[in-house]
Protein backbone atom coordinates (compact mmCIF):
# COMPACT_ATOMS: atom_id res chain seq x y z
CA UNK A 1 0.00 0.00 0.00
CA UNK A 2 1.32 3.41 -0.96
CA UNK A 3 1.71 6.24 1.50
CA UNK A 4 0.96 9.69 0.13
CA UNK A 5 2.46 12.68 1.92
CA UNK A 6 0.93 16.09 1.27
CA UNK A 7 1.50 19.45 2.96
CA UNK A 8 -1.37 20.91 5.00
CA UNK A 9 -1.02 24.16 3.00
CA UNK A 10 -1.60 22.25 -0.26
CA UNK A 11 -4.70 20.58 1.19
CA UNK A 12 -6.05 23.97 2.27
CA UNK A 13 -5.40 25.40 -1.22
CA UNK A 14 -7.12 22.42 -2.91
CA UNK A 15 -10.15 22.94 -0.64
CA UNK A 16 -10.27 26.68 -1.36
CA UNK A 17 -9.97 26.10 -5.12
CA UNK A 18 -12.65 23.39 -5.11
CA UNK A 19 -15.05 25.60 -3.12
CA UNK A 20 -14.41 28.44 -5.57
CA UNK A 21 -15.46 26.14 -8.45
CA UNK A 22 -18.72 25.03 -6.86
CA UNK A 23 -21.24 23.81 -7.85
CA UNK A 24 -18.93 22.04 -10.36
CA UNK A 25 -16.18 19.52 -9.73
CA UNK A 26 -12.67 20.93 -9.60
CA UNK A 27 -9.64 18.99 -10.83
CA UNK A 28 -5.90 18.98 -11.24
CA UNK A 29 -2.65 17.05 -11.18
CA UNK A 30 -0.19 16.15 -8.43
CA UNK A 31 3.58 15.87 -8.83
CA UNK A 32 6.52 15.16 -6.59
CA UNK A 33 8.97 12.44 -5.73
CA UNK A 34 8.66 8.72 -5.05
CA UNK A 35 10.83 6.51 -2.86
CA UNK A 36 9.62 2.93 -2.63
CA UNK A 37 6.02 3.00 -1.40
CA UNK A 38 6.19 6.63 -0.25
CA UNK A 39 5.03 9.41 -2.54
CA UNK A 40 5.71 13.00 -1.49
CA UNK A 41 3.52 15.50 -3.29
CA UNK A 42 5.52 18.66 -3.89
CA UNK A 43 3.36 20.55 -6.37
CA UNK A 44 -0.37 20.63 -7.00
CA UNK A 45 -1.69 21.84 -10.34
CA UNK A 46 -5.12 23.43 -10.69
CA UNK A 47 -6.67 22.71 -14.08
CA UNK A 48 -9.89 23.74 -15.78
CA UNK A 49 -12.75 21.25 -15.71
CA UNK A 50 -13.77 21.60 -19.35
CA UNK A 51 -16.99 19.65 -18.65
CA UNK A 52 -18.13 22.35 -16.20
CA UNK A 53 -20.18 19.66 -14.45
CA UNK A 54 -21.04 18.86 -10.85
CA UNK A 55 -20.87 15.10 -11.57
CA UNK A 56 -17.77 14.59 -13.74
CA UNK A 57 -14.67 16.31 -15.02
CA UNK A 58 -12.29 16.47 -17.96
CA UNK A 59 -8.99 18.28 -17.62
CA UNK A 60 -8.02 20.87 -20.20
CA UNK A 61 -5.42 19.12 -22.44
CA UNK A 62 -3.32 22.27 -22.98
CA UNK A 63 -3.14 22.87 -19.25
CA UNK A 64 -2.18 19.21 -18.69
CA UNK A 65 0.68 19.57 -21.16
CA UNK A 66 1.87 22.78 -19.50
CA UNK A 67 1.76 21.06 -16.10
CA UNK A 68 3.83 18.10 -17.35
CA UNK A 69 6.39 20.49 -18.89
CA UNK A 70 6.58 22.31 -15.55
CA UNK A 71 7.06 19.00 -13.72
CA UNK A 72 9.96 18.07 -15.99
CA UNK A 73 11.53 21.52 -15.64
CA UNK A 74 11.41 21.18 -11.85
CA UNK A 75 12.65 17.59 -11.67
CA UNK A 76 9.30 16.25 -10.46
CA UNK A 77 7.37 13.23 -11.65
CA UNK A 78 3.62 12.95 -12.18
CA UNK A 79 2.15 11.03 -9.25
CA UNK A 80 -1.55 11.31 -9.91
CA UNK A 81 -4.52 13.59 -10.10
CA UNK A 82 -7.15 15.06 -7.85
CA UNK A 83 -10.76 16.12 -8.18
CA UNK A 84 -13.60 17.19 -5.96
CA UNK A 85 -16.96 15.62 -5.28
CA UNK A 86 -19.26 18.55 -4.45
CA UNK A 87 -22.16 16.39 -3.21
CA UNK A 88 -20.85 12.85 -2.71
CA UNK A 89 -18.36 11.06 -0.42
CA UNK A 90 -14.60 10.90 -0.90
CA UNK A 91 -14.48 7.63 -2.82
CA UNK A 92 -14.22 6.80 -6.52
CA UNK A 93 -17.52 6.75 -8.36
CA UNK A 94 -18.15 4.04 -10.93
CA UNK A 95 -17.21 6.57 -13.62
CA UNK A 96 -14.01 7.47 -11.73
CA UNK A 97 -13.03 3.78 -11.64
CA UNK A 98 -13.87 3.27 -15.30
CA UNK A 99 -11.76 6.28 -16.33
CA UNK A 100 -8.81 5.44 -14.05
CA UNK A 101 -6.54 4.40 -16.90
CA UNK A 102 -3.18 4.54 -15.07
CA UNK A 103 -2.66 1.94 -12.31
CA UNK A 104 0.53 3.78 -11.26
CA UNK A 105 -1.38 6.98 -10.43
CA UNK A 106 -2.78 8.04 -7.09
CA UNK A 107 -6.32 9.40 -7.34
CA UNK A 108 -7.06 12.01 -4.69
CA UNK A 109 -10.73 12.81 -4.10
CA UNK A 110 -11.98 15.73 -2.04
CA UNK A 111 -15.54 15.51 -0.73
CA UNK A 112 -17.30 18.80 -0.03
CA UNK A 113 -20.63 17.25 0.99
CA UNK A 114 -20.12 17.81 4.73
CA UNK A 115 -19.16 20.96 6.60
CA UNK A 116 -15.61 19.65 7.05
CA UNK A 117 -14.11 18.62 3.67
CA UNK A 118 -12.60 15.12 3.44
CA UNK A 119 -9.59 14.31 1.25
CA UNK A 120 -8.61 10.69 0.56
CA UNK A 121 -6.28 8.99 -1.90
CA UNK A 122 -6.94 5.81 -3.87
CA UNK A 123 -5.18 3.27 -6.04
CA UNK A 124 -7.42 2.10 -8.86
CA UNK A 125 -6.63 -0.92 -11.00
CA UNK A 126 -8.93 -3.06 -13.15
CA UNK A 127 -11.95 -1.18 -11.85
CA UNK A 128 -11.11 -1.90 -8.21
CA UNK A 129 -10.28 0.93 -5.82
CA UNK A 130 -8.28 0.64 -2.59
CA UNK A 131 -7.60 3.48 -0.21
CA UNK A 132 -4.00 4.65 0.17
CA UNK A 133 -2.50 6.04 3.36
CA UNK A 134 -2.71 9.85 3.23
CA UNK A 135 -0.46 11.75 5.62
CA UNK A 136 -0.95 15.49 5.94
CA UNK A 137 2.16 17.30 7.19
CA UNK A 138 2.55 20.82 8.53
C-alpha angles and dihedrals in degrees: 000000000000123000115216118202118198131171118248089232090058091050090051091050092049090051093048092048093047092049089049089056095051135161084034129064116263122213146182148143134273126215136178141105134315129209114176108304094345120095118189113199109215103167133029120201122208112211134182117261097225090192091062087206135143091216106043143011143212120193119231105257094216091052090048090054092048090050092051091049089051091049091053092046090053097044093248129134127220108257102174146293139273137212139170132243105209096190108014138066126278097267133099115275119221088261091050090053093046092051095044094108099163116067089189093061128093113225113210116196125191117200117206096177095104130051090256111053117232123213121192135167127222141191111217123193130159090354093305121116126203125182118246125212109265116198118189113203130194 
